XYZ file of C-alpha atoms in Angstrom:
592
model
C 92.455 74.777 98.113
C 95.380 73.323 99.300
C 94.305 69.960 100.801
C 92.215 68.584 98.127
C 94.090 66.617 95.772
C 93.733 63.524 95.337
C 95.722 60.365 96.192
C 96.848 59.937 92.631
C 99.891 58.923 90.508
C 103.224 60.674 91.102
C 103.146 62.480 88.154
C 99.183 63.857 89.309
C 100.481 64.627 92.482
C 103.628 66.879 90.761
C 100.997 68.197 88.396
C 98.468 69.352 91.333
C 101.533 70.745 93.277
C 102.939 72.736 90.325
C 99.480 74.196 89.452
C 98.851 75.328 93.260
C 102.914 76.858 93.129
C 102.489 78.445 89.877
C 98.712 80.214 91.486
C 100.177 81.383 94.811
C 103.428 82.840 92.877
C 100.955 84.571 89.857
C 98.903 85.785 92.964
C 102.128 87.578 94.412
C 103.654 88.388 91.116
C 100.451 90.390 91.288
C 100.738 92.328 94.598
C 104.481 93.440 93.457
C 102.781 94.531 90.284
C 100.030 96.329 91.214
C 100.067 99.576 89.701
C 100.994 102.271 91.993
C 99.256 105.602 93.176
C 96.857 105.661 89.944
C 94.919 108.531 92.480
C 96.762 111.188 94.978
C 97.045 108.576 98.039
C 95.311 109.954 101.174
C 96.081 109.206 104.803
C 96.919 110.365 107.577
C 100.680 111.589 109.278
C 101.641 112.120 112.749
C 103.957 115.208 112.594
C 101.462 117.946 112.158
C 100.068 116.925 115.932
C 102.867 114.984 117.643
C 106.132 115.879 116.287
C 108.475 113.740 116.673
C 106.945 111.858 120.182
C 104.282 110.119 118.990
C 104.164 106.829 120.846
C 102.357 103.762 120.080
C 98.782 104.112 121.685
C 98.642 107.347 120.151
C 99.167 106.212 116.880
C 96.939 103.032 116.897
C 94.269 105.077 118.336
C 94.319 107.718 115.679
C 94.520 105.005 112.990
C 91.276 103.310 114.938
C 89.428 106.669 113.943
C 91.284 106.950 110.513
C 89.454 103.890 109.607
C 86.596 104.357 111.280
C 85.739 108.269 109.749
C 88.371 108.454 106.993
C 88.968 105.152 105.218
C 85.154 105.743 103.861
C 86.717 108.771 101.622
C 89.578 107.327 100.532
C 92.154 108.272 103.347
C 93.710 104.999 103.741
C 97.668 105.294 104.729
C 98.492 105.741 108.582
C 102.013 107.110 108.863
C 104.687 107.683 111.887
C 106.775 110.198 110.989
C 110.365 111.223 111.654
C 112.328 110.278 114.802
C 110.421 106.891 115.758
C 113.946 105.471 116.547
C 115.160 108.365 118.436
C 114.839 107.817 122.731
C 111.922 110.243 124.310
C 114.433 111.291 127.419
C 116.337 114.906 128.369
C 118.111 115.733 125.596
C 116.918 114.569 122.733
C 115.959 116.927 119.774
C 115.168 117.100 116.248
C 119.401 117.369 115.666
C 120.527 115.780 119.014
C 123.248 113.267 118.625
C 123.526 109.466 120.809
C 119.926 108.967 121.736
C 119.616 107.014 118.242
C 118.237 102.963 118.110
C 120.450 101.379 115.674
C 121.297 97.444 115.611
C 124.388 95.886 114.489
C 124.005 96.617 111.306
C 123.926 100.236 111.245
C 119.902 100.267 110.175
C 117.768 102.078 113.468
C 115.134 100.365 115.392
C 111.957 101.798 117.142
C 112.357 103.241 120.375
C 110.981 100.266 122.737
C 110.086 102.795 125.238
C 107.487 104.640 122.912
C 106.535 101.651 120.626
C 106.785 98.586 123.303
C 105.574 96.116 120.607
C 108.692 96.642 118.982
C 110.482 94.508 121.722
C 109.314 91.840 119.736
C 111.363 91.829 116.587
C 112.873 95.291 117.110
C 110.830 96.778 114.302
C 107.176 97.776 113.188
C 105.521 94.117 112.528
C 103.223 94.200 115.490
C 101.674 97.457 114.785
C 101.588 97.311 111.023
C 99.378 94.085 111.263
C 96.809 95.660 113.569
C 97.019 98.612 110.805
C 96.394 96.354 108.181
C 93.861 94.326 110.356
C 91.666 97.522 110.669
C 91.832 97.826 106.608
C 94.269 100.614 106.833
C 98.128 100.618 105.264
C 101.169 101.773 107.369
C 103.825 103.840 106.716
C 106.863 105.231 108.334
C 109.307 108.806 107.185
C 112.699 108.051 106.715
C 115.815 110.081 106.734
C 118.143 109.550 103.749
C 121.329 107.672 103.885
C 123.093 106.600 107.082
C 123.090 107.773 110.592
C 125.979 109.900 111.925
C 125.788 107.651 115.062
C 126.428 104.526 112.779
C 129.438 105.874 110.768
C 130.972 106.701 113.860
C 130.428 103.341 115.096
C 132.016 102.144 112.503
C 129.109 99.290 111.708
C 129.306 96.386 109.315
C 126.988 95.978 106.390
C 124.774 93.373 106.058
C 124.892 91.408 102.653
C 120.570 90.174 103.079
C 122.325 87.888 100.154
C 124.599 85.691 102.906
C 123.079 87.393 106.266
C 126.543 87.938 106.612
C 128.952 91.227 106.488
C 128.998 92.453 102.766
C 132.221 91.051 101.090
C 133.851 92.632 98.405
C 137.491 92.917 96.700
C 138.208 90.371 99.542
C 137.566 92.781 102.818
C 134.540 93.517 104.840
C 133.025 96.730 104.093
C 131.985 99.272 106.950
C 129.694 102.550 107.454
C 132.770 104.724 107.382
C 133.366 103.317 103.656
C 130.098 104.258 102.307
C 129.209 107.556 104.696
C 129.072 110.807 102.793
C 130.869 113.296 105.442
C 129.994 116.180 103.074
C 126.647 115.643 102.649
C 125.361 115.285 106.470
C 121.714 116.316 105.977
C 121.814 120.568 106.593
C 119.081 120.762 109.056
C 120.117 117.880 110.808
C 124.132 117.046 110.333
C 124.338 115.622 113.750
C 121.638 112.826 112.502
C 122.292 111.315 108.849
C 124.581 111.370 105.856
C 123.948 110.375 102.548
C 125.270 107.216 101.191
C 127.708 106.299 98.088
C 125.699 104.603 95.763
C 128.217 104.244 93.203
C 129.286 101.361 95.215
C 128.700 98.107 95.818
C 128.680 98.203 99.802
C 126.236 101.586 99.548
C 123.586 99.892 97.778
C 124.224 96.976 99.964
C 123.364 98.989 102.882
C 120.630 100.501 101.533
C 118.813 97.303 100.255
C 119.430 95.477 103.427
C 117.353 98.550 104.990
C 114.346 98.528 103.049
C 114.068 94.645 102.869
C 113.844 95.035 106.682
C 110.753 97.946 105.924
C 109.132 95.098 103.719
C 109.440 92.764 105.940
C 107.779 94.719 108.901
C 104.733 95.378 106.821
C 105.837 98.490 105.329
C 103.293 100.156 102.571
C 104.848 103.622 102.680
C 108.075 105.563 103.012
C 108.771 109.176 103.110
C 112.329 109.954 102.773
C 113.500 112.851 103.924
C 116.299 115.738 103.175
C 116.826 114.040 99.435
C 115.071 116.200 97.584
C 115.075 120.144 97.146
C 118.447 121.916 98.585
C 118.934 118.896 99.603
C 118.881 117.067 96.150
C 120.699 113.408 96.449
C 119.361 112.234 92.734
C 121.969 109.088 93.096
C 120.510 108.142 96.250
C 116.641 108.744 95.261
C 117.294 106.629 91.971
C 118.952 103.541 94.059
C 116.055 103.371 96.389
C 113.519 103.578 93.547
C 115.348 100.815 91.778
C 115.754 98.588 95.149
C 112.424 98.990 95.796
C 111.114 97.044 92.753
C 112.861 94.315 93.575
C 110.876 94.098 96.652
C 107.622 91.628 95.850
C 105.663 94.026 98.194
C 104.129 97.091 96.570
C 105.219 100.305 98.615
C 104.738 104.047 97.823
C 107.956 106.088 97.590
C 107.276 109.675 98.920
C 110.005 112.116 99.301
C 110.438 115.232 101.458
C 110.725 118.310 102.229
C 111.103 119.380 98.932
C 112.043 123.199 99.293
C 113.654 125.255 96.346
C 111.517 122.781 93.816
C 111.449 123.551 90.251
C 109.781 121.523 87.478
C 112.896 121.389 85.891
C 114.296 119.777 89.139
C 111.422 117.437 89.481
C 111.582 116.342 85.591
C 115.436 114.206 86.994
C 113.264 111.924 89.567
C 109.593 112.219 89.358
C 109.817 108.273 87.386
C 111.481 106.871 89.997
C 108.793 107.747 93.116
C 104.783 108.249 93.585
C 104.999 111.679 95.802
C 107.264 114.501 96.102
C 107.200 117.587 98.199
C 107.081 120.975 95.820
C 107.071 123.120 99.149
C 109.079 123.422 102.413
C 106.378 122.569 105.602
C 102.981 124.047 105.293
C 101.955 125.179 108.552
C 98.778 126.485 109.791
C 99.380 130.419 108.904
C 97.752 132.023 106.064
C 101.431 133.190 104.397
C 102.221 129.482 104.251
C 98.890 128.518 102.126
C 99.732 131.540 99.636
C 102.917 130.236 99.484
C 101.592 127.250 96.841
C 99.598 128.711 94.319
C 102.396 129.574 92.093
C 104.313 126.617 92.741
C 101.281 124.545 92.024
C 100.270 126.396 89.073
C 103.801 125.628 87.958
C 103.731 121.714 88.055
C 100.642 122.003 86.362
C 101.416 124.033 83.515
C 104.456 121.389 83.310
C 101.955 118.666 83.244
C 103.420 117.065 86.153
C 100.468 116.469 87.639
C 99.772 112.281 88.109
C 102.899 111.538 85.729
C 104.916 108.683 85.006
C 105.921 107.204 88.393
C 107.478 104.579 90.634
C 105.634 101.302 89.129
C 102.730 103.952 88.790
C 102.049 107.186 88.948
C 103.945 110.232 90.464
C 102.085 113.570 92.020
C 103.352 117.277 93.391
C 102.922 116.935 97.145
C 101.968 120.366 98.971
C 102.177 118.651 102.277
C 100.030 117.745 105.162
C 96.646 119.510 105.836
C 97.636 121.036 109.315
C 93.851 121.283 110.335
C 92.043 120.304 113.851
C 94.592 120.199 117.106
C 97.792 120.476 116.350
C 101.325 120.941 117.970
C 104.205 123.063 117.076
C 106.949 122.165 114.502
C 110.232 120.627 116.341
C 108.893 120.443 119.289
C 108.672 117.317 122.430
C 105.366 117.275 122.512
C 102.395 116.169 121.605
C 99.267 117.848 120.890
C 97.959 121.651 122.536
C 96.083 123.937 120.856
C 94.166 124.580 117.877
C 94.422 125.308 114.402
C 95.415 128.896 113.643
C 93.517 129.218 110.230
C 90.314 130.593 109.677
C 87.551 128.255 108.341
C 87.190 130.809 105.125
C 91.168 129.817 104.810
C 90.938 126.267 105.676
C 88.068 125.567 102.736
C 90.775 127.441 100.614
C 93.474 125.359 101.484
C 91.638 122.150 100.378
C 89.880 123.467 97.336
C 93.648 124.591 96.084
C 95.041 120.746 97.055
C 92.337 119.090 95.740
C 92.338 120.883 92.387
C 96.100 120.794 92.300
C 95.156 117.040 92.842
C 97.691 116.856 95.868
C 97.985 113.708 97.728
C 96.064 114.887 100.616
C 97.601 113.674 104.430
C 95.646 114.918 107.234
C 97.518 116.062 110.051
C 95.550 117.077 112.931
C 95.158 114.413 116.047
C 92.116 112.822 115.374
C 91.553 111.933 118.898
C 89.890 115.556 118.535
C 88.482 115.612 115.019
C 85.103 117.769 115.383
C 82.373 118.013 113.037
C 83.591 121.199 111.165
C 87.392 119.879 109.992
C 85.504 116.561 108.949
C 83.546 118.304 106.819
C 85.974 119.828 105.181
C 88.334 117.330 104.506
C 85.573 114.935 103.064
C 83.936 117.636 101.078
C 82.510 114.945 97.983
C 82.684 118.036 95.769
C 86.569 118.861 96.380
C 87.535 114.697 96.668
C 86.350 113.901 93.173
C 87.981 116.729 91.847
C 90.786 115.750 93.574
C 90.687 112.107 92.104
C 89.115 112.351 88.920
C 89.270 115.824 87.418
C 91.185 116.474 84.383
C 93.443 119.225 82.513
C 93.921 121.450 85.894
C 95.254 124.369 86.004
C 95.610 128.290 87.169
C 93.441 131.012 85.296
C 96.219 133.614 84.989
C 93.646 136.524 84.252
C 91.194 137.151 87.648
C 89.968 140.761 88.810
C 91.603 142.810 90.903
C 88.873 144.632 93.868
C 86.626 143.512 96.020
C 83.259 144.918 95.411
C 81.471 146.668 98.356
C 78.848 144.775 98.132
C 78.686 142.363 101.758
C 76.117 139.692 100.053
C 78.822 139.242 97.547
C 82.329 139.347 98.979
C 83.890 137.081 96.208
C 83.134 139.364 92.920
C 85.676 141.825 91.471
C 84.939 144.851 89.371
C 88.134 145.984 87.298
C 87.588 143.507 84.290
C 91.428 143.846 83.863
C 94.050 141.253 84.356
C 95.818 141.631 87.719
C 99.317 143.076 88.033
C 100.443 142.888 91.793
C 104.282 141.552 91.683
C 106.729 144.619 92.773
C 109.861 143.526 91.842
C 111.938 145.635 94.703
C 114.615 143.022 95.057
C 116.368 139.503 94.435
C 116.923 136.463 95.732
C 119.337 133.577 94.907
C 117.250 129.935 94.068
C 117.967 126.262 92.829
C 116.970 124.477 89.791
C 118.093 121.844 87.766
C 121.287 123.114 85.636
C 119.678 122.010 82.903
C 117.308 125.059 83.391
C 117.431 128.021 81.224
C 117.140 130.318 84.203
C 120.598 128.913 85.450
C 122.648 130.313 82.936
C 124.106 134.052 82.595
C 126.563 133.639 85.983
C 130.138 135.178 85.011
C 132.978 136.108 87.000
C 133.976 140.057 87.095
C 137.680 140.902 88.103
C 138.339 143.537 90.708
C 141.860 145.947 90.729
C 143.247 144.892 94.240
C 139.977 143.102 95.445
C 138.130 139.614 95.269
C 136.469 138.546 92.104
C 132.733 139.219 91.931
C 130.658 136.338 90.804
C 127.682 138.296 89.019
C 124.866 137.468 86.849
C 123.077 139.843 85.224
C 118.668 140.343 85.532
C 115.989 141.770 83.348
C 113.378 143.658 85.227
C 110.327 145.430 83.884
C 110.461 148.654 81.728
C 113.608 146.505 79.816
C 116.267 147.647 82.755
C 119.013 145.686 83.390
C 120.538 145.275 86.606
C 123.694 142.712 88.318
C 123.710 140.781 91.030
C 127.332 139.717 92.104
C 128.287 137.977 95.356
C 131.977 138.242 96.440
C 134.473 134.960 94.988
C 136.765 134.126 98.272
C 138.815 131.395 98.476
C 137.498 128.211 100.869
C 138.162 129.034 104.389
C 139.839 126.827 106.342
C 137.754 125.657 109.358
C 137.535 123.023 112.596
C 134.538 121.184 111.149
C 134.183 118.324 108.884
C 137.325 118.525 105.922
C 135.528 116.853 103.143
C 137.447 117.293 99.962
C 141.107 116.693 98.765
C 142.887 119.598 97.256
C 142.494 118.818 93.592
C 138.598 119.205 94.216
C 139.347 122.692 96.451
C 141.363 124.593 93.406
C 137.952 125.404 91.425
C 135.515 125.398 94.394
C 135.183 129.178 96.200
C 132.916 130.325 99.129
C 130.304 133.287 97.606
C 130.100 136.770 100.311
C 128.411 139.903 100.494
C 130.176 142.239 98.691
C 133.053 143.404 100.510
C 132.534 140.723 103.674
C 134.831 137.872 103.985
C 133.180 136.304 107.283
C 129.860 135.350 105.974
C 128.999 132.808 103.541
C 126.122 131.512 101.163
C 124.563 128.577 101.926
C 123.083 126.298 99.500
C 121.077 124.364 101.440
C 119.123 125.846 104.857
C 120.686 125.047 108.639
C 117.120 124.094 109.847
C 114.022 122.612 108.484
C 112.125 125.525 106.813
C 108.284 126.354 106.003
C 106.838 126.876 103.142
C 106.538 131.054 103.691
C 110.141 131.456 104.438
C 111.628 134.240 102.216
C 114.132 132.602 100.213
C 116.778 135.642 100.451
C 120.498 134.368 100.452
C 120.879 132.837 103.411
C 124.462 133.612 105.185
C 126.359 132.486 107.746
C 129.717 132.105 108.947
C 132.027 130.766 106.582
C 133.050 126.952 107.039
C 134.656 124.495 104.634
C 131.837 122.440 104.101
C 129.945 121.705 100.935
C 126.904 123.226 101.392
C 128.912 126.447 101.370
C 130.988 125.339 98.363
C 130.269 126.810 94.562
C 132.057 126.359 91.423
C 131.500 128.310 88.054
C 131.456 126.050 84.706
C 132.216 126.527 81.543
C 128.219 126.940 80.132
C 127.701 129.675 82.608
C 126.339 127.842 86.084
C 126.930 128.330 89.440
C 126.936 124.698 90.747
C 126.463 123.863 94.258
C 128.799 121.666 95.473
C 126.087 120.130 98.269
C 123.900 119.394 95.767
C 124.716 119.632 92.133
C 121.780 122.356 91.866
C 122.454 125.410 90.016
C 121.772 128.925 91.158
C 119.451 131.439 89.659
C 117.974 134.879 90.351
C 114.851 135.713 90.675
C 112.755 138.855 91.840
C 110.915 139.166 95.264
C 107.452 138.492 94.880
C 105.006 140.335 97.746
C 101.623 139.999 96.741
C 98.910 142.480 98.039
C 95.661 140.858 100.095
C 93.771 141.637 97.334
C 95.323 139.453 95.245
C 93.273 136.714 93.937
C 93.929 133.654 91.857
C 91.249 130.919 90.439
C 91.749 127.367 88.899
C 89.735 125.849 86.952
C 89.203 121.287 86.997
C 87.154 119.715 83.721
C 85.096 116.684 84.546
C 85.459 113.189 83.485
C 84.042 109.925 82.471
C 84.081 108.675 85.896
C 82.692 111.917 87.557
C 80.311 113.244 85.590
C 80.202 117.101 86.328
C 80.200 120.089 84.214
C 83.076 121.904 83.874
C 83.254 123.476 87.307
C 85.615 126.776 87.940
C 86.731 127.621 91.794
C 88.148 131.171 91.899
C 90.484 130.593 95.456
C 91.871 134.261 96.873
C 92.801 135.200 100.330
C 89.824 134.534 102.839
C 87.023 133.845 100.418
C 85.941 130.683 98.357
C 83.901 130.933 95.887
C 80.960 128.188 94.995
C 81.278 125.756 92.608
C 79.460 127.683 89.416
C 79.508 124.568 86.829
């Protein structure tokens, strides 16, 4: 199109020119507009079977079979996940500290070792254009903020503006001037802080880093320890915002996403495409049960495929940890098979595809066998999980299993189901804007510390207290992050009576999705995460996070419990009204 004008006057030649300028820049003005994650994206993520080692053959090979088996149904995003900068050698971990690729700029780099294409440019652009060359899109997980290992180092920012260090109030601005000390990610503080977006050099930093993922042929990013105990809602807003300045459309995901609360979500779910709901779903069957109710929740919010980042936004219940698998945190690759039954991995992806979760495959499809692709490209469950409409949890199910072996999945009681024993608490997050945040109160003690209490309704109209002991902060040898004015209305929160162990707000180590979220303890340090202040309207406000505590009842469900859903058809799938009822080993047919 380019070379056919003809000789002509100057002004025909300036007309020809501006009419072939003004079609390339309408054809890009449409890529950076292209409306985002209308459906639950699909793909495919390395951590479920690699960890953190995945190296470059392995990737491109499972994105060769990804397109090859998957791309047909819709599964169309290849993703490395965390630690692609991090060196494969002796002593290297999930929270190791030095073995870090960063350039000069503080922004990391992939490990050439693992990803030797990267020698090239010292990023992704050689492997994300054989991704894109086999129709596929690439993405990469991100950890939030800065590394440790660049604040140390003390690194200039790069203003993408100049391609010089930022400027501003006439000095050069650093990593140490826009590193969070007090908010080192919890379950790794040895690998990244958050940054200060509230200035100028943060969100310098932070748009010089995801230019650079544009410009390697980014589609995806899932950023990690920002949401959940970890809430940064600064941080996930500024990346949101910087990334729609980008003219390259590319889905914001964020994880891991424990502690998640509608009321949490409701803050952020505008600003990104995907968010975790759950800590990591693993291949156990107390990790599946673990997201009815929090799906069932999002839905009855109507959360489900809301406003989002340039699109749409959708509840993430993470990966689909299916086929040959490795362990979680672990240096290796690859070794053994799933643990869940195939009565409990047809449950699994009935309950994400009518919870209409984006659905990321995780095995290594080096291995994928006939069984697990079944499964995961039932046409049944992916049209519900595109096009179905009004989802949502029946709330009233039966209660016994029949006798009968030719029918496993009937019940007789015709009475709802009552199976929660409320035989303890345990402390939670939400927004503060959440009802369930108020009630907290302080209780003065004759001669002792100050209880913190709040008090609980449980059934038969009882009322009970829950009080933690007030101590002052506790000096410590780790990181000092606050001056004294902040320290006079922060306190550490004990056991009753204990002065050596302290709540934490946020957990030391990555957790799953089953994890019993009891008060978690440990010995007291003056760090944030450990930090709570009571306000005036009745909160208990973690300092780590700005999340507010709340107390809710232990829920142990019997393994007769069961629990159904129900998806309505639509325009574009014509089905009847189809109801799945999903319960601890058994899935039921479609009856519609």
């Amino acid at each position: 199109m380019g070379a056919s004008c003809p000789p002509q006057s100057w002004w025909r030649h300036r007309l020809c020119y501006s009419f072939l300028f003004l079609v390339l820049s309408l054809w890009g003005t449409s890529e950076a507009n292209e409306e985002l994650a209308t459906l639950p994206p699909r793909g495919w993520n390395s951590y479920d079977s690699f960890s953190w080692t995945v190296d470059e053959n392995a990737y491109l090979k499972n994105a060769e079979i990804l397109a090859e088996k998957l791309l047909p149904h819709g599964y169309e995003y290849a993703v490395i996940d965390f630690l692609w900068y991090r060196k494969y050698v002796d002593g290297a971990y999930t929270d190791s500290y030095g073995f870090d690729n960063i350039d000069e700029w503080g922004r990391p780099f992939p490990d050439h070792q693992r990803f030797p294409s990267s020698r090239v440019d010292r990023g992704f652009s050689q492997i994300s254009s054989k991704v894109h060359g086999m129709g596929l899109k690439f993405g990469i997980h991100l950890m939030k903020g800065i590394s440790v290992q660049a604040v140390n180092a003390n690194t200039p920012i790069l203003d993408i503006k100049t391609e010089k260090p930022y400027l501003e109030d006439g000095r050069k601005w650093t990593a140490r001037d826009i590193g969070l000390t007090h908010r080192t990610c919890a379950w790794m503080p040895h690998g990244f802080m958050s940054v200060d977006t509230n200035i100028g050099a943060g969100r310098a930093f932070l748009r010089s880093l995801y230019r650079q993922y544009a410009d390697w042929g980014v589609d995806f990013v899932k950023v990690d320890c920002i949401f959940g105990t970890d809430y940064s809602p600064e941080e996930i807003i500024t990346v949101s915002e910087l990334l729609q300045e980008i003219d390259r459309p590319i889905i914001l995901s964020l994880s891991p996403g424990t502690e998640v609360t509608p009321a949490l979500a409701e803050n952020i779910s505008d600003h990104v495409n995907m968010y975790r709901i759950t800590g990591d779903d693993w291949d156990n069957w107390k990790d599946v049960s673990s997201h009815f109710a929090v799906s069932s929740s999002f839905a009855a919010a109507k959360k489900i495929g809301a406003t989002g980042l340039r699109g749409r936004s959708w509840p993430d219940l993470d990966m689909l940890p299916f086929g040959w698998l490795t362990d979680p945190s672990v240096n290796q690759g690859p070794h053994r098979k799933c643990n869940l039954t195939f009565d409990e991995q047809k449950t699994q992806m009935a309950l994400w595809s009518m919870a209409k979760s984006p659905l990321m495959y995780g095995g290594d499809l080096r291995h994928l066998d006939d069984t697990t692709l079944t499964i995961i490209t039932n046409p049944t469950l992916l049209k519900i999980n595109q096009y179905s409409e009004n989802n949502m949890e029946l709330h009233y199910v039966y209660s016994e299993r029949t006798s009968n072996a030719e029918h496993p999945g009937h019940f007789r009681s015709p009475y709802p189901v009552h199976l929660t024993k409320n035989d303890g608490m345990f402390v939670g997050l939400t927004a503060c804007s959440d009802d369930t945040a108020n009630g907290w109160y302080m209780l003065p003690q004759d001669g002792k510390p100050d209880h913190i209490c709040r008090n609980y309704e449980i059934p038969d109209d009882k009322n009970i207290s829950f009080c933690l002991g007030k101590t002052r902060p506790i000096l410590a040898s780790d990181v000092i992050v606050m001056g004294n004015k902040e320290l006079q209305s922060k306190f550490h929160l004990s056991v009753t009576n204990t002065e050596d162990t302290c709540l934490d707000a946020s957990a030391g180590q990555r957790r799953t999705s089953s994890d019993i979220r009891f008060p978690m303890f440990s010995a007291c340090r003056w760090h944030a995460k450990q930090m709570w202040e009571l306000n005036a309207n009745g909160n208990l406000v973690s300092s780590y996070s700005g999340l507010c505590a709340t107390v809710e009842s232990r829920d142990e469900r019997g393994t007769s419990e069961a629990r159904a859903w129900v998806a309505t058809g639509s325009k574009v799938f014509p089905y009847e009204t189809c109801a799945y009822a999903v319960f601890m080993e058994v899935l039921l047919d479609c009856v519609g």
